[in-house]
mmCIF file with all atom_site columns, C-alpha atoms in Angstrom:
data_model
loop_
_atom_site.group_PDB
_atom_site.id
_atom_site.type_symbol
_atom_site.label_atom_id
_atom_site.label_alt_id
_atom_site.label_comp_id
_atom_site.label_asym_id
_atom_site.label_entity_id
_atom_site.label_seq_id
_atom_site.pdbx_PDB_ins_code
_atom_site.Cartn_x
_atom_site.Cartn_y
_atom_site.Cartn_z
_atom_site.occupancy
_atom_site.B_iso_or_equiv
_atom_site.pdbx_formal_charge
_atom_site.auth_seq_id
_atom_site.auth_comp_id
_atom_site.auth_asym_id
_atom_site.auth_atom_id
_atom_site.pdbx_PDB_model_num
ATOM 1  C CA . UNK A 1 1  ? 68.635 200.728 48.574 1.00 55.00 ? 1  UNK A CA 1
ATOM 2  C CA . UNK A 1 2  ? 71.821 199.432 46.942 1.00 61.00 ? 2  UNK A CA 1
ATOM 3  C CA . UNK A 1 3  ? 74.928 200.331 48.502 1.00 73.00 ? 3  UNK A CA 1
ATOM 4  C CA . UNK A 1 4  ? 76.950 203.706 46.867 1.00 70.00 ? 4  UNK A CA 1
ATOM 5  C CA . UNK A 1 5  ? 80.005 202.282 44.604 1.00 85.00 ? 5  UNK A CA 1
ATOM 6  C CA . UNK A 1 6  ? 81.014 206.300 43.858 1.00 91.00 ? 6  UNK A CA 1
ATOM 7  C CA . UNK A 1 7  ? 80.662 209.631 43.107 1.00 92.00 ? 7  UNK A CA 1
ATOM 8  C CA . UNK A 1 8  ? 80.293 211.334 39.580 1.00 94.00 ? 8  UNK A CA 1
ATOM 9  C CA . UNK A 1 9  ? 79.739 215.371 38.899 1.00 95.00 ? 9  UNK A CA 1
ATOM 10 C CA . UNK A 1 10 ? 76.487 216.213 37.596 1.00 95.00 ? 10 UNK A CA 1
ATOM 11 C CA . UNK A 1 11 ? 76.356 215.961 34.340 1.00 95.00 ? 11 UNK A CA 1
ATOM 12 C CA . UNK A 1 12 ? 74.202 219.094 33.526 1.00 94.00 ? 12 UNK A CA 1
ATOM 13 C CA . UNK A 1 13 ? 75.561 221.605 36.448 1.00 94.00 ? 13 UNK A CA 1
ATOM 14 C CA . UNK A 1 14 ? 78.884 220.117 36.546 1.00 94.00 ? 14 UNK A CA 1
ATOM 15 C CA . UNK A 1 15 ? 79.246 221.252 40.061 1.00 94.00 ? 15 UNK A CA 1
ATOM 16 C CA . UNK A 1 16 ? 77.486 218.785 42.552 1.00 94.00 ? 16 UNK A CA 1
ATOM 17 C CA . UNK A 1 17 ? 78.872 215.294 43.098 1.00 93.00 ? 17 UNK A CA 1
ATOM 18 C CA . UNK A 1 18 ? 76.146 212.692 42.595 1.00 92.00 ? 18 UNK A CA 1
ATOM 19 C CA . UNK A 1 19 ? 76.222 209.219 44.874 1.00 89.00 ? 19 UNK A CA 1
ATOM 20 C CA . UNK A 1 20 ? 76.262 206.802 41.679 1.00 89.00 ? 20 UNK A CA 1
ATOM 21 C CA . UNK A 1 21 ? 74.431 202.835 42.297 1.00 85.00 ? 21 UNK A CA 1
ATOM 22 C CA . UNK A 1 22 ? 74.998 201.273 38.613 1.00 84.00 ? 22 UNK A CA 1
ATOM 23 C CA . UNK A 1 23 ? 76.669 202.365 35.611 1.00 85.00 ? 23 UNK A CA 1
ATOM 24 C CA . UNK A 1 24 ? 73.537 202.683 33.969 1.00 88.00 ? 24 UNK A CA 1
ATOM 25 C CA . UNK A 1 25 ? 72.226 205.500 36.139 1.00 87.00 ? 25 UNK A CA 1
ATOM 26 C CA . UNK A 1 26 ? 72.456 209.067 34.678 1.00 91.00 ? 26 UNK A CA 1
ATOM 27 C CA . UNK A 1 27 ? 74.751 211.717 36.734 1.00 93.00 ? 27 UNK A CA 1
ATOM 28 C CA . UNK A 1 28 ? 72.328 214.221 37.983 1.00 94.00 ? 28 UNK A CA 1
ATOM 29 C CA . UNK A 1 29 ? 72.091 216.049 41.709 1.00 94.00 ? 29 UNK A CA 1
ATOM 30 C CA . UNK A 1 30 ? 68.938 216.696 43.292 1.00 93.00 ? 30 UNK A CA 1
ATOM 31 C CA . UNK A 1 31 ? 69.166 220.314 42.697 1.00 94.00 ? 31 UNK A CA 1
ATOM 32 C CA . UNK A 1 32 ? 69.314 219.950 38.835 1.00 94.00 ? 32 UNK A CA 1
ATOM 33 C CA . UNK A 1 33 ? 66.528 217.083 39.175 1.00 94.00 ? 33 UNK A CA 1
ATOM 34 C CA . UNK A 1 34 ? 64.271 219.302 41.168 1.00 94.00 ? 34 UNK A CA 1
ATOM 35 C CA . UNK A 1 35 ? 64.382 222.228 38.229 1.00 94.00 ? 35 UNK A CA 1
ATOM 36 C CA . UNK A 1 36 ? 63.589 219.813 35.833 1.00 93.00 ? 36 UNK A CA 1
ATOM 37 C CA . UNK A 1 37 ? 60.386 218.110 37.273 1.00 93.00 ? 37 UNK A CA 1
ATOM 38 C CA . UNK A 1 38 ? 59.029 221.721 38.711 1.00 93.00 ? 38 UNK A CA 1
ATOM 39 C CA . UNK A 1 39 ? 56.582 221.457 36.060 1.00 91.00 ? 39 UNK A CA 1
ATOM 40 C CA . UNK A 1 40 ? 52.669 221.580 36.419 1.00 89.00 ? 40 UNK A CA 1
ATOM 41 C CA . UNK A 1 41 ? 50.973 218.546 36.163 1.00 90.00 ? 41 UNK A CA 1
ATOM 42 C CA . UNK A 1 42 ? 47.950 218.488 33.805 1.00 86.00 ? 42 UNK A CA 1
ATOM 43 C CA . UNK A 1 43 ? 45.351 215.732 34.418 1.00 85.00 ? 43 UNK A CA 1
ATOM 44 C CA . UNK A 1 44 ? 43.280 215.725 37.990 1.00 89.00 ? 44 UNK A CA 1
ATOM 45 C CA . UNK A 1 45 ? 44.455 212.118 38.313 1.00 90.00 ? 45 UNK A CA 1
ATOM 46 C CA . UNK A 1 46 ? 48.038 212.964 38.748 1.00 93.00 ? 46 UNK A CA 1
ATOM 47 C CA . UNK A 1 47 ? 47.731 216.201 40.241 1.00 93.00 ? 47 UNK A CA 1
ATOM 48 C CA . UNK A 1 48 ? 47.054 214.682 42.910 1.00 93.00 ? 48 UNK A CA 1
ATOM 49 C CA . UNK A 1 49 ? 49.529 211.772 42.635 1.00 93.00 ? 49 UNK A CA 1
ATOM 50 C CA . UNK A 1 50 ? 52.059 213.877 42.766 1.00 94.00 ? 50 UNK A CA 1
ATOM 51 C CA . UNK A 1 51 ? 50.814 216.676 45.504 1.00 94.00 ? 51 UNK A CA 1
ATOM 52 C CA . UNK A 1 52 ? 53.344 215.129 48.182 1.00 93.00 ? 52 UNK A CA 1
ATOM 53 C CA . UNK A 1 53 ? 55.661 217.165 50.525 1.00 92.00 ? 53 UNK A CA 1
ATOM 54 C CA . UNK A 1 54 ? 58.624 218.718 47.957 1.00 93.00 ? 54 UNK A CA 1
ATOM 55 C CA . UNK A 1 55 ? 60.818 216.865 50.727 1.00 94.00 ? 55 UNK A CA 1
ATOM 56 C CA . UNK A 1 56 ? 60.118 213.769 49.729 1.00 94.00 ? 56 UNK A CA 1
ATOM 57 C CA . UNK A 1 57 ? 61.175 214.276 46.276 1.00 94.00 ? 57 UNK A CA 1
ATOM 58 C CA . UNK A 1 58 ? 64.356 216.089 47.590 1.00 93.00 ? 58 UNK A CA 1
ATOM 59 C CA . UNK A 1 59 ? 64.818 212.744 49.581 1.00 92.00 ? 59 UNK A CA 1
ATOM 60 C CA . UNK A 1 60 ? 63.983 210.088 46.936 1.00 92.00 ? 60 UNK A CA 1
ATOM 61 C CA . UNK A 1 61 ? 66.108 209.433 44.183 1.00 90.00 ? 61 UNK A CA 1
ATOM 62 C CA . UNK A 1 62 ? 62.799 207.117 42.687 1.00 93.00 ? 62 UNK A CA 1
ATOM 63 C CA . UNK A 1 63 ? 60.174 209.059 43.685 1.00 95.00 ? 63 UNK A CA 1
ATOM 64 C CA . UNK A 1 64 ? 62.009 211.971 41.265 1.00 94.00 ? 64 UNK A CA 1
ATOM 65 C CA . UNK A 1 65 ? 62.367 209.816 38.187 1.00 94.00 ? 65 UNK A CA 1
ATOM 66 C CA . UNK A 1 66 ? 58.257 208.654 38.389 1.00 95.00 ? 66 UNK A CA 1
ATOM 67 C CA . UNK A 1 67 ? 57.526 212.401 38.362 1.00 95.00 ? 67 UNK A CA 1
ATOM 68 C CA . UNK A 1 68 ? 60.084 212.576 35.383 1.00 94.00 ? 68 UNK A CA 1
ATOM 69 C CA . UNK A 1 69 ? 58.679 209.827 33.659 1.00 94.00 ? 69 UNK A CA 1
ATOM 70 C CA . UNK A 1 70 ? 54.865 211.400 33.822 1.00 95.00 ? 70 UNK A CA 1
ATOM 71 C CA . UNK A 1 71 ? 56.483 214.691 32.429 1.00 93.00 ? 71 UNK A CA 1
ATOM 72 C CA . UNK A 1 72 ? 58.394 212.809 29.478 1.00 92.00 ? 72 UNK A CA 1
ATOM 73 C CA . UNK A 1 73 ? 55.512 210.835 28.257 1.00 93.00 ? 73 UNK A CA 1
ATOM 74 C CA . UNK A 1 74 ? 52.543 212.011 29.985 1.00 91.00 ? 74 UNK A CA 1
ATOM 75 C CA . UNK A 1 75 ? 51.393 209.054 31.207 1.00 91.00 ? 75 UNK A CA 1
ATOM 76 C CA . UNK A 1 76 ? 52.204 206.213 33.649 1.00 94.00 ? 76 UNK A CA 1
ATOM 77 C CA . UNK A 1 77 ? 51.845 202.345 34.173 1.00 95.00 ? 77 UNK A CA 1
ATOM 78 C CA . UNK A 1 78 ? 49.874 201.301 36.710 1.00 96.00 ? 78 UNK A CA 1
ATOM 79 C CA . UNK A 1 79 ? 52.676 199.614 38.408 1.00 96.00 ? 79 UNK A CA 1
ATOM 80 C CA . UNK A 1 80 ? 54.597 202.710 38.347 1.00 95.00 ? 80 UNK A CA 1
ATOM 81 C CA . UNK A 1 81 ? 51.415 204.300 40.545 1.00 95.00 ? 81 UNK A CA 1
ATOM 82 C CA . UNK A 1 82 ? 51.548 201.530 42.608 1.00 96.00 ? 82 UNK A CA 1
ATOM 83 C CA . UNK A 1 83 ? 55.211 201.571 43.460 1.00 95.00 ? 83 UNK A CA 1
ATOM 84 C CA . UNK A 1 84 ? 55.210 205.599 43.831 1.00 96.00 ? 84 UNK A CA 1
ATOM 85 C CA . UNK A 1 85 ? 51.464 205.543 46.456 1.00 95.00 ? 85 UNK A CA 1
ATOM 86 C CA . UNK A 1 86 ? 54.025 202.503 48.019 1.00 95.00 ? 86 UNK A CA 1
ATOM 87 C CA . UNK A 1 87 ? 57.086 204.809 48.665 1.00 95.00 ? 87 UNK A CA 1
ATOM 88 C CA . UNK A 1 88 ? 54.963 207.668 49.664 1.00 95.00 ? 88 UNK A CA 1
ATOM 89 C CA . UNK A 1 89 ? 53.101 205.561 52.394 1.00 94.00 ? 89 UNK A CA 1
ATOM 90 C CA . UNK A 1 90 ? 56.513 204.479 53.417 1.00 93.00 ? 90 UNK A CA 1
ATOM 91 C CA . UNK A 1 91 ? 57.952 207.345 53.655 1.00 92.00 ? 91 UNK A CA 1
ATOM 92 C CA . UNK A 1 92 ? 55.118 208.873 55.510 1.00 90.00 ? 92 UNK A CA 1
ATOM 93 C CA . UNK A 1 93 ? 55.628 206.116 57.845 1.00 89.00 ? 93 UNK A CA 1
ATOM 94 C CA . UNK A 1 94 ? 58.965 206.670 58.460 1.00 82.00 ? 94 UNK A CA 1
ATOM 95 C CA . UNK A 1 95 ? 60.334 203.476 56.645 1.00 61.00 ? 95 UNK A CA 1
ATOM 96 C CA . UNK A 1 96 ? 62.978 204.761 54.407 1.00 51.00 ? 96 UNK A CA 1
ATOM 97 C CA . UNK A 1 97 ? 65.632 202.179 54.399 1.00 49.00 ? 97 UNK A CA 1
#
């Protein structure tokens, strides 16, 4: 992961400091982010895509926006799937870097 260049408050709390990587990247703590993806998932598919430990998505900043991305537009690319089944097996192997 990129290294931290600084802290911004959330922008919907406007209480938590969030560890910032670009400019580009929306100000939002893991608290807010988890409210806003505890959603149910409709298709079978990606019920079971996302039916990994709620730690990991506490953990992972990317593993958060997939979720967010399937509850925005209701679907995803395959390379999205890929890249999220990638993280999880990482992170089930203990490779977080």
């Amino acid at each position: 992961m990129a290294k931290p260049k600084f802290k911004q408050r959330c922008a919907l709390c406007k209480e938590n400091m969030v560890v910032m990587y670009s400019y580009k990247q929306f100000p939002i703590c893991v608290k807010c982010h988890m409210k806003k993806i505890d959603q149910p998932i409709k298709g079978a598919k990606f019920k079971k895509l996302f039916d990994i430990p709620q730690k990991f998505y506490e953990e992972n900043y990317f593993l958060r926006n997939i979720k967010e991305a399937y509850i925005r537009f209701d679907n995803l690319t395959e390379k999205q799937i890929e890249a999220f089944k990638k993280t999880v097996k990482e992170m089930k192997e203990g490779k977080e870097e």
